[in-house]
PDB file of C-alpha atoms in Angstrom:
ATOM      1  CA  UNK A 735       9.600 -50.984  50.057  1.00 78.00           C
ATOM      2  CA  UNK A 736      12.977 -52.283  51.211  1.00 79.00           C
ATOM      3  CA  UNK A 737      14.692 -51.859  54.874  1.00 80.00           C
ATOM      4  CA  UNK A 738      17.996 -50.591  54.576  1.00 77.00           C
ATOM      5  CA  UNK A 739      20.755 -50.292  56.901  1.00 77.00           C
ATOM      6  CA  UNK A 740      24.084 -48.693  57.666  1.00 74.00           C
ATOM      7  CA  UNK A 741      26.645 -48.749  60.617  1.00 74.00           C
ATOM      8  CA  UNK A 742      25.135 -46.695  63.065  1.00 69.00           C
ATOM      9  CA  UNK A 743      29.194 -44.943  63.752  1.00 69.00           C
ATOM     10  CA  UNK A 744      29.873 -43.937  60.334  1.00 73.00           C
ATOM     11  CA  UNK A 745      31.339 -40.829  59.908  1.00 75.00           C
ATOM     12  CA  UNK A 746      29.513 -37.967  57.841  1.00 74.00           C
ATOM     13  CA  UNK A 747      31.248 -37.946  54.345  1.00 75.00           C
ATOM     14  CA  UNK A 748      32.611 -41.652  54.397  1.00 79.00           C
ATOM     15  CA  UNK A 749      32.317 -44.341  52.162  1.00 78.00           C
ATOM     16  CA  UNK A 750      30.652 -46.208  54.964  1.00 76.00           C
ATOM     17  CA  UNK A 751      27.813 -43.129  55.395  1.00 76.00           C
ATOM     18  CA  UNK A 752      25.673 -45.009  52.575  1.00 76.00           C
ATOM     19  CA  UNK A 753      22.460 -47.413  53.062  1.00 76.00           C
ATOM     20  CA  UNK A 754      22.516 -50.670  51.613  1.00 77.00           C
ATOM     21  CA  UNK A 755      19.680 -52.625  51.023  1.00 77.00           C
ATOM     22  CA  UNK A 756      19.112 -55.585  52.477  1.00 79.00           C
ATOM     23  CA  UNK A 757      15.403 -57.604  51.956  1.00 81.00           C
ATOM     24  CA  UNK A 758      12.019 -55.756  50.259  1.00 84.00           C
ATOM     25  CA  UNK A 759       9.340 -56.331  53.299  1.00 87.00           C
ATOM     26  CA  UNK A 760       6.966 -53.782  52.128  1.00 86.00           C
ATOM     27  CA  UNK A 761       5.516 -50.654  52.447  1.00 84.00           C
ATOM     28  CA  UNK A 762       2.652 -50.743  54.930  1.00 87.00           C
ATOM     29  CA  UNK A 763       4.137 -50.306  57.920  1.00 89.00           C
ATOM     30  CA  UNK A 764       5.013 -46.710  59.671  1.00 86.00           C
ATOM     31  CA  UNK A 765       7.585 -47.360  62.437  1.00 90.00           C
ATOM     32  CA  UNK A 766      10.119 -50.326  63.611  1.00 90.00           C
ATOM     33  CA  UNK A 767      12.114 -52.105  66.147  1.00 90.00           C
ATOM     34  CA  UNK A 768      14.332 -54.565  66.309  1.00 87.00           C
ATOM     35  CA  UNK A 769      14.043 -57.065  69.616  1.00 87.00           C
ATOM     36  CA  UNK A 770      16.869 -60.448  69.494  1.00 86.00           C
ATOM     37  CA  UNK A 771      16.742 -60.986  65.957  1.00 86.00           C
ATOM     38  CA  UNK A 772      12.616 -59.945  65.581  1.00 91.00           C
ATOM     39  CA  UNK A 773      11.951 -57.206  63.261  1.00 91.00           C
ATOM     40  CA  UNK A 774       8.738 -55.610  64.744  1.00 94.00           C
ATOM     41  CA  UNK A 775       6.381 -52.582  62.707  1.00 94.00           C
ATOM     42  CA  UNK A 776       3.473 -50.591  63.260  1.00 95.00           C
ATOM     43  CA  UNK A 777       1.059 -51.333  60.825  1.00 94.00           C
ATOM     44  CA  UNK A 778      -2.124 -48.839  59.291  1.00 92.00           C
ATOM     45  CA  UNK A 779      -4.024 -49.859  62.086  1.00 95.00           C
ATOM     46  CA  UNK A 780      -1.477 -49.237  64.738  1.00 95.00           C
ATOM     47  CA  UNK A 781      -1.072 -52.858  65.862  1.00 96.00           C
ATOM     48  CA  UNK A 782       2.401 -54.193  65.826  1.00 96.00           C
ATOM     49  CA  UNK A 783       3.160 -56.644  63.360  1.00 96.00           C
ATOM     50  CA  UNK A 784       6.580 -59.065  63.354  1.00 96.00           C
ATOM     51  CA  UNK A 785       8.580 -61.354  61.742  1.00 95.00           C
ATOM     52  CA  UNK A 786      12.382 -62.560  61.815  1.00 93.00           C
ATOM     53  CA  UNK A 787      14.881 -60.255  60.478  1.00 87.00           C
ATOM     54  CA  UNK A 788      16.906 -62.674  59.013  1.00 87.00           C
ATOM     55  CA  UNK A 789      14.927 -63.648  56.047  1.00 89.00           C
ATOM     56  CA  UNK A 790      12.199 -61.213  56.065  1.00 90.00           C
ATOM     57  CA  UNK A 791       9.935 -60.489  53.181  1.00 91.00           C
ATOM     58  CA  UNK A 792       6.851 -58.591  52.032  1.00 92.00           C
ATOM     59  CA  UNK A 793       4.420 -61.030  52.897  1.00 94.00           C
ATOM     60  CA  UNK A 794       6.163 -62.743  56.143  1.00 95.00           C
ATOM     61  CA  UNK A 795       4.293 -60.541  58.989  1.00 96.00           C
ATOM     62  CA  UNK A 796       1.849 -61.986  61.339  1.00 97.00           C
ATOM     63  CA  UNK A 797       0.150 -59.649  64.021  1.00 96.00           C
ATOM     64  CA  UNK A 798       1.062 -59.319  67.274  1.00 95.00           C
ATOM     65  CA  UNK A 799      -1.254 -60.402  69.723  1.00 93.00           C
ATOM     66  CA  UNK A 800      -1.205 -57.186  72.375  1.00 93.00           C
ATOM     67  CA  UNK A 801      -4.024 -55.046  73.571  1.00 92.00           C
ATOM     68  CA  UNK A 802      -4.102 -51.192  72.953  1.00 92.00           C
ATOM     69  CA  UNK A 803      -2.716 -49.285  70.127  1.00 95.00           C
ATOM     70  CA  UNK A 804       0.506 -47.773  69.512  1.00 97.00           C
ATOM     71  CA  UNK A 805       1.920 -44.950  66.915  1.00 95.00           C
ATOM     72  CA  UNK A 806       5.128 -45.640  67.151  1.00 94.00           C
ATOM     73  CA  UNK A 807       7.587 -47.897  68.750  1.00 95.00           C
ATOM     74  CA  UNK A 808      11.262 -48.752  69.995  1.00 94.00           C
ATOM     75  CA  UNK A 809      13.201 -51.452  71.778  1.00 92.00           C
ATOM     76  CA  UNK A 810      15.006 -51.750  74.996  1.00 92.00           C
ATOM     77  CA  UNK A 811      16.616 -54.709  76.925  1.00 91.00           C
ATOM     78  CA  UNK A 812      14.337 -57.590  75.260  1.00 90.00           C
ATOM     79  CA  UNK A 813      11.300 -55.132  75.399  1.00 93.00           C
ATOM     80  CA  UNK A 814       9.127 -53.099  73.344  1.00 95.00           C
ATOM     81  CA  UNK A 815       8.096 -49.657  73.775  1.00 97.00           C
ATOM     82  CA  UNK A 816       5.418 -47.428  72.271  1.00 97.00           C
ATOM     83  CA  UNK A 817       4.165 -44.090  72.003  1.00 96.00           C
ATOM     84  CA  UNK A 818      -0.258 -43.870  72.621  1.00 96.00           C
ATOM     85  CA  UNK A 819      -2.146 -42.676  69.423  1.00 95.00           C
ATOM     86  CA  UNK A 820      -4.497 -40.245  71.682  1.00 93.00           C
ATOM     87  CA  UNK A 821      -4.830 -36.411  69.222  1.00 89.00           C
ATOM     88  CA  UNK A 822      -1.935 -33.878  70.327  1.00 86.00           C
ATOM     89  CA  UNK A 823       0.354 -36.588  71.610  1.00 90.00           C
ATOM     90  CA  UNK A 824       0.268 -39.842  74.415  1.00 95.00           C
ATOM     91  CA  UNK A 825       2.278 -41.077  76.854  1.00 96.00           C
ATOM     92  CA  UNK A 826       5.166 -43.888  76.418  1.00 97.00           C
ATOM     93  CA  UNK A 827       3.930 -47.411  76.934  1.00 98.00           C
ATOM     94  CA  UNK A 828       5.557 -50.882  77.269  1.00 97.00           C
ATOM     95  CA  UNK A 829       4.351 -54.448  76.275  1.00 96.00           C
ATOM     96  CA  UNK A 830       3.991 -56.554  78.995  1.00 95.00           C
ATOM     97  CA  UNK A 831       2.669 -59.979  78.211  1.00 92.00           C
ATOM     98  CA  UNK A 832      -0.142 -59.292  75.851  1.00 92.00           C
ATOM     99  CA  UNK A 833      -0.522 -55.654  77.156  1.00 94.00           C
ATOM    100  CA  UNK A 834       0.780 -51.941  76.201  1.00 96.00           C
ATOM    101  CA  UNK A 835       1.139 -50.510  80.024  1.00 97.00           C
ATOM    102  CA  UNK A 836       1.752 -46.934  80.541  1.00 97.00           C
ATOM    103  CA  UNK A 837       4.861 -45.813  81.511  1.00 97.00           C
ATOM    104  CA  UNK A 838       5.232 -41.938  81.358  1.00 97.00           C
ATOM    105  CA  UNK A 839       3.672 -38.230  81.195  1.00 95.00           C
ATOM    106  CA  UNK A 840       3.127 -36.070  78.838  1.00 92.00           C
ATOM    107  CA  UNK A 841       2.331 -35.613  74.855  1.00 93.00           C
ATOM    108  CA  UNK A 842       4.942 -37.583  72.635  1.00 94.00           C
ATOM    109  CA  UNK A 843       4.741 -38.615  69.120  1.00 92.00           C
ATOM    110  CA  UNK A 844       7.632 -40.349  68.212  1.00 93.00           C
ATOM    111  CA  UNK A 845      10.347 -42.020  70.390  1.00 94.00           C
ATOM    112  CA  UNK A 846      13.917 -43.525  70.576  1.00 93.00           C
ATOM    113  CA  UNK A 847      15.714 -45.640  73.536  1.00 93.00           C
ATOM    114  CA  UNK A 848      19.588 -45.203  73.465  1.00 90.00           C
ATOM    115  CA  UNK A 849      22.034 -45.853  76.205  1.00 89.00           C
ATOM    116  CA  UNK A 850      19.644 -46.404  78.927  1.00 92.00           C
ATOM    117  CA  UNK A 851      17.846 -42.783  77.822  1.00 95.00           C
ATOM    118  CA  UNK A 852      14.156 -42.471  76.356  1.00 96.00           C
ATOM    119  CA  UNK A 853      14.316 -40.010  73.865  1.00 96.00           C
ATOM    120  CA  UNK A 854      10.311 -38.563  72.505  1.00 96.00           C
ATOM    121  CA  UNK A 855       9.185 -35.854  70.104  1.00 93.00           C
ATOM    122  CA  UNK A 856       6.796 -33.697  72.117  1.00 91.00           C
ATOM    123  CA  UNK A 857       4.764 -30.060  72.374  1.00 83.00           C
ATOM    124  CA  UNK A 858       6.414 -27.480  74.319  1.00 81.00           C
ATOM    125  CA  UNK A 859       3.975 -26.363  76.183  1.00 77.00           C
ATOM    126  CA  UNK A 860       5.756 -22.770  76.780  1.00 79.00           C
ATOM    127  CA  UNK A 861       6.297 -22.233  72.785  1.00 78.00           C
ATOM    128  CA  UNK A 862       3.925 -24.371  71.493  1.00 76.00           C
ATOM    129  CA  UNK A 863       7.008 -25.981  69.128  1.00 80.00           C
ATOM    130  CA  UNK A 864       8.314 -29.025  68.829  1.00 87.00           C
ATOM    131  CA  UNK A 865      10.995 -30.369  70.968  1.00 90.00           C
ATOM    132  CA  UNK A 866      12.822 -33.568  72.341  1.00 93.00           C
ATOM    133  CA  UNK A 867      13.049 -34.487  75.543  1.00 95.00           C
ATOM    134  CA  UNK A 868      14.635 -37.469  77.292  1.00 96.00           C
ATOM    135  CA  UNK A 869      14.848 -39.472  80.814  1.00 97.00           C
ATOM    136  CA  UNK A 870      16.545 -42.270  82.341  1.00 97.00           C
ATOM    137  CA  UNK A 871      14.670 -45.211  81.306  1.00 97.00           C
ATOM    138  CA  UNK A 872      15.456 -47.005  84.283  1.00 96.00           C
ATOM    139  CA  UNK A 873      13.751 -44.028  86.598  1.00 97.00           C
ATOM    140  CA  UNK A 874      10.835 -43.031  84.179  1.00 97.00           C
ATOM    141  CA  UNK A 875       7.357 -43.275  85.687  1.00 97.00           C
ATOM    142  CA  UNK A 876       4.147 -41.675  85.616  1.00 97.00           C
ATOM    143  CA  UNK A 877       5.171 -39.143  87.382  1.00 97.00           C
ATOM    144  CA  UNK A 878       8.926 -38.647  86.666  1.00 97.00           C
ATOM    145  CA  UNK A 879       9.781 -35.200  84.403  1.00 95.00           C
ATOM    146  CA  UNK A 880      11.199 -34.890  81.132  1.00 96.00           C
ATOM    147  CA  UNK A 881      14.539 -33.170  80.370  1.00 95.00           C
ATOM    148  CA  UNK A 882      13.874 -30.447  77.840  1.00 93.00           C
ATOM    149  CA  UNK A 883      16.540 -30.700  74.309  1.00 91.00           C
ATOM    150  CA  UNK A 884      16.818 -29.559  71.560  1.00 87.00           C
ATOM    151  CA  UNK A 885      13.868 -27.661  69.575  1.00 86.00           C
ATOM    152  CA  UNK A 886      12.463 -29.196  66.540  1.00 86.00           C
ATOM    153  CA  UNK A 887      11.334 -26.667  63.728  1.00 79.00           C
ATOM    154  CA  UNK A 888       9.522 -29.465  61.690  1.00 81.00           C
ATOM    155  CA  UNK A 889       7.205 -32.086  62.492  1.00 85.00           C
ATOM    156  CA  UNK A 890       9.009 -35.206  63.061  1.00 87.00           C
ATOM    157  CA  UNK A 891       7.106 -38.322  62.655  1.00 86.00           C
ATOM    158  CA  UNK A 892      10.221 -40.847  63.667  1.00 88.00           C
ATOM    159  CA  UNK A 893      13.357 -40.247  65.987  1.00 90.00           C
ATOM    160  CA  UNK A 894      17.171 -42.395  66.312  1.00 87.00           C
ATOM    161  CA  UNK A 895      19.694 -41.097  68.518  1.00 87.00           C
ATOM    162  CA  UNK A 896      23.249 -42.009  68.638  1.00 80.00           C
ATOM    163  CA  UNK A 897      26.390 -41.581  70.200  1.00 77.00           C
ATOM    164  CA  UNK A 898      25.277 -40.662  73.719  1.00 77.00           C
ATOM    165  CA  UNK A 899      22.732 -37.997  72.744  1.00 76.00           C
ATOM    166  CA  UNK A 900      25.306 -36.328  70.186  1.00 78.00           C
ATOM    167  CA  UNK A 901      23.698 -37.513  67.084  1.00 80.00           C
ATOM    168  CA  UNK A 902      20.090 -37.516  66.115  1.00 86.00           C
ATOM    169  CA  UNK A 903      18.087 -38.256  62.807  1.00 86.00           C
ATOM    170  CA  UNK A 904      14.512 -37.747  62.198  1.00 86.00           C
ATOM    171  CA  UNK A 905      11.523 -38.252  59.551  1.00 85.00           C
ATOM    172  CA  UNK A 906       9.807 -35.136  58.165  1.00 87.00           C
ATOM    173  CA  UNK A 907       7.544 -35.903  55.639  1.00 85.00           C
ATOM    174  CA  UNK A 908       9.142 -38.746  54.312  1.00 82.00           C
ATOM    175  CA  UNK A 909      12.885 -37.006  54.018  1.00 82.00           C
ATOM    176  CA  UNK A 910      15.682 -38.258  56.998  1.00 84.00           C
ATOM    177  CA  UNK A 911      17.142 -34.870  58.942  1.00 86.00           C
ATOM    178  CA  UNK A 912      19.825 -35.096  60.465  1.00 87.00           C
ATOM    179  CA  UNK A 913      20.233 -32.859  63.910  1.00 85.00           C
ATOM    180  CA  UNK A 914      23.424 -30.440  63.299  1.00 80.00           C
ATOM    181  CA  UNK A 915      24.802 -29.099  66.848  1.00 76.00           C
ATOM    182  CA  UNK A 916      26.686 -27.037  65.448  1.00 77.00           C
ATOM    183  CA  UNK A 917      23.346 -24.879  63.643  1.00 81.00           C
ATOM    184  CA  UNK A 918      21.256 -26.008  66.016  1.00 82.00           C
ATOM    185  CA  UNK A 919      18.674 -27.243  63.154  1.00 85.00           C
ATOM    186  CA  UNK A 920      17.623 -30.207  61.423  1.00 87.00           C
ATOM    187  CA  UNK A 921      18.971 -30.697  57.929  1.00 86.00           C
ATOM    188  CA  UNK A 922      18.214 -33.219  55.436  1.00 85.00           C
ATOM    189  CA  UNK A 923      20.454 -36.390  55.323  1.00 80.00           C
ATOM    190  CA  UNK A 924      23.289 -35.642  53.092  1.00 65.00           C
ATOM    191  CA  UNK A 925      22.949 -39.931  52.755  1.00 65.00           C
ATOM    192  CA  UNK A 926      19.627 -39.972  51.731  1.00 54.00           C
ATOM    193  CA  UNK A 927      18.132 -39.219  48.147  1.00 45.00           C
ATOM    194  CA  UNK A 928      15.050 -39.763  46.005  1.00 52.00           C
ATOM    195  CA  UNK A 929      13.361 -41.718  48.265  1.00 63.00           C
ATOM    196  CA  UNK A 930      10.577 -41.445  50.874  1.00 77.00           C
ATOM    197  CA  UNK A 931      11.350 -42.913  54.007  1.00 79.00           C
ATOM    198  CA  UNK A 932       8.536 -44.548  56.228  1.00 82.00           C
ATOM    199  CA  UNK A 933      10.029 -45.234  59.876  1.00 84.00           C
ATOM    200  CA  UNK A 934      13.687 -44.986  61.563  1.00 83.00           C
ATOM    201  CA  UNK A 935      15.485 -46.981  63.638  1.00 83.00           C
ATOM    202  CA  UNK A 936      18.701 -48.009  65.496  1.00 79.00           C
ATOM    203  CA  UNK A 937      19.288 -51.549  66.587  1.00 74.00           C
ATOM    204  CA  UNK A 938      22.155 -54.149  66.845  1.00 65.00           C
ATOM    205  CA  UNK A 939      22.004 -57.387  65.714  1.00 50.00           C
ATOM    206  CA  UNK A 940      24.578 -60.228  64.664  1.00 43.00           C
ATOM    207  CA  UNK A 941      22.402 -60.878  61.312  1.00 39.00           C
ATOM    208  CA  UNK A 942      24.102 -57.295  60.455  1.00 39.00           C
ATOM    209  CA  UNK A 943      27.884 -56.697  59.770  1.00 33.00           C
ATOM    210  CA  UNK A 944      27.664 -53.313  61.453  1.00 34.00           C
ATOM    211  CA  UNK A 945      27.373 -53.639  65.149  1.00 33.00           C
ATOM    212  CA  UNK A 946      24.716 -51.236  65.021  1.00 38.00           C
ATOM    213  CA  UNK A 947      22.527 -49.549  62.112  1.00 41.00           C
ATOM    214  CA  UNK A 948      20.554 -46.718  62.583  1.00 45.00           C
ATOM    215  CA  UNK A 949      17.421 -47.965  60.050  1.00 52.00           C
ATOM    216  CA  UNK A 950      14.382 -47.303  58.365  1.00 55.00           C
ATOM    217  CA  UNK A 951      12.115 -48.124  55.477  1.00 61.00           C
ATOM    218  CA  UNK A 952      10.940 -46.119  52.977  1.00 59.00           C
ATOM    219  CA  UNK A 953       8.231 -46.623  50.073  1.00 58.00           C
ATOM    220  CA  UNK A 954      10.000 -47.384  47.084  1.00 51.00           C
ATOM    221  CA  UNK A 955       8.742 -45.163  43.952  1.00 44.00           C
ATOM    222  CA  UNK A 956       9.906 -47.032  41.257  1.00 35.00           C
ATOM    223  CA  UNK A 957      13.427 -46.167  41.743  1.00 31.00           C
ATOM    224  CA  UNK A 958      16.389 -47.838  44.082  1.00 32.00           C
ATOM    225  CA  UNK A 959      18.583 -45.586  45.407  1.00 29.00           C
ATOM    226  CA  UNK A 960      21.984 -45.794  44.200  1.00 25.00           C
ATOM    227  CA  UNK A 961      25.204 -45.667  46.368  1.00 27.00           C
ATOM    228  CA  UNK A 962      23.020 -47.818  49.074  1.00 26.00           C
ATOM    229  CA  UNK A 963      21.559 -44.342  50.054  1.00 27.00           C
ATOM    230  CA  UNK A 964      17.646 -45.061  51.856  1.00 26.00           C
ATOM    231  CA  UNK A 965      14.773 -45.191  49.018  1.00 24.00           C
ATOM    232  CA  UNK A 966      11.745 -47.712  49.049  1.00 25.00           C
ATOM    233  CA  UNK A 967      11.159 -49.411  52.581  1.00 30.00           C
ATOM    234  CA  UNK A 968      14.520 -48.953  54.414  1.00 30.00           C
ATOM    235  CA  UNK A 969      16.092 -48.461  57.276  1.00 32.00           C
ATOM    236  CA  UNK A 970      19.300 -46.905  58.914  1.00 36.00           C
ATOM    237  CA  UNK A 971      17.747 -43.161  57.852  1.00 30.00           C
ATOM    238  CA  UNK A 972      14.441 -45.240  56.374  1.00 38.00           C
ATOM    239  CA  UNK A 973      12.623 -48.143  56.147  1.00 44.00           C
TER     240      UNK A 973
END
């Protein structure tokens, strides 16, 4: 699988709204962060594996030494976040030392952290749906509530948000939607073709050109995509 990447503010239709791949690192891994340079992933056994982004290859993780497990997981101010692995949904945790700590309520499945916001996939308790919901990272606690957004009519495994809230991509079974405001559904990823995508991200990083990429991989089935569009283990819409 290869990790792919894309500027994070490119406009729907333009030249720039491709992925390009950047380094093969594999295809066991279900969900990443980026963390000053560190390319971090969840691996089958829902430990967190790492290993420098600039550089990285297939066989260049080592396992990070931290208690607990995690599903999924995403980065804020030097620190890593996770979503639990209890059935139905767990709460948001963060690494502390050698340590995932609970941080938050509620049922989530898959998270994103953008401009100071926790974004998580969770069960609506009223509908039963799925739907995301967000909070000020800075005031989430155990006990703090979660704003309710926009419904989610298909199981997302992964979540990226952009642009203050205005944007959002997602993983359903292996294809990158992309929210639409203006339906008020999730569509697939005009970007994104013939490929399966494995985890989603955004990030910034000066080892990038882009000032930010929303990533992902994807496992590569014999084919790379063409145009830079996510396939194998990417990132930006797939890793």
């Amino acid at each position: 699988g290869w990790l792919y990447v894309r500027p994070a503010g490119a406009a729907l239709g333009s030249h720039e709204y491709v992925w390009q791949a950047v380094v093969e690192v594999g295809s066991s891994h279900r969900s990443v962060a980026v963390v000053d340079g560190t390319l971090y992933a969840v691996n089958a056994h829902h430990g967190v594996d790492f290993q420098p982004l600039e550089g990285a290859q297939v066989h260049g993780w080592k396992p990070l030494n931290a208690k607990g497990q995690v599903l999924a997981i995403a980065a804020h101010n030097g620190l890593l976040y996770g979503v639990g692995t209890r059935q139905g949904g767990d709460a948001v945790y963060v690494l502390r030392g050698s340590a995932w700590e609970k941080a938050s309520k509620g049922a989530s499945r898959a998270l994103a952290i953008h401009m100071g916001f926790v974004y998580v996939v969770g069960i609506d308790n009223e509908t039963g749906y799925q739907r995301v919901y967000r909070q000020p990272i800075a005031d989430m606690t155990l006990t703090s509530s979660w704003d309710r957004l926009w419904r989610v009519q298909k199981e997302l495994s992964a979540l990226a948000v952009l642009d203050r809230g205005q944007v959002a991509f997602g993983l359903h079974e292996g294809s990158v939607q992309r929210w639409d405001d203006g339906t008020q559904e999730w569509r697939p990823d005009s970007a994104v073709v013939e490929s399966r995508a494995l985890a989603l991200t955004l990030y910034e990083d000066s080892f990038m050109p882009a000032t930010a990429a929303a990533g992902a991989v994807a496992a590569d089935g014999g084919n790379r995509c063409s145009e830079g569009t996510a396939a194998g283990a990417g990132q930006a819409a797939a890793f």
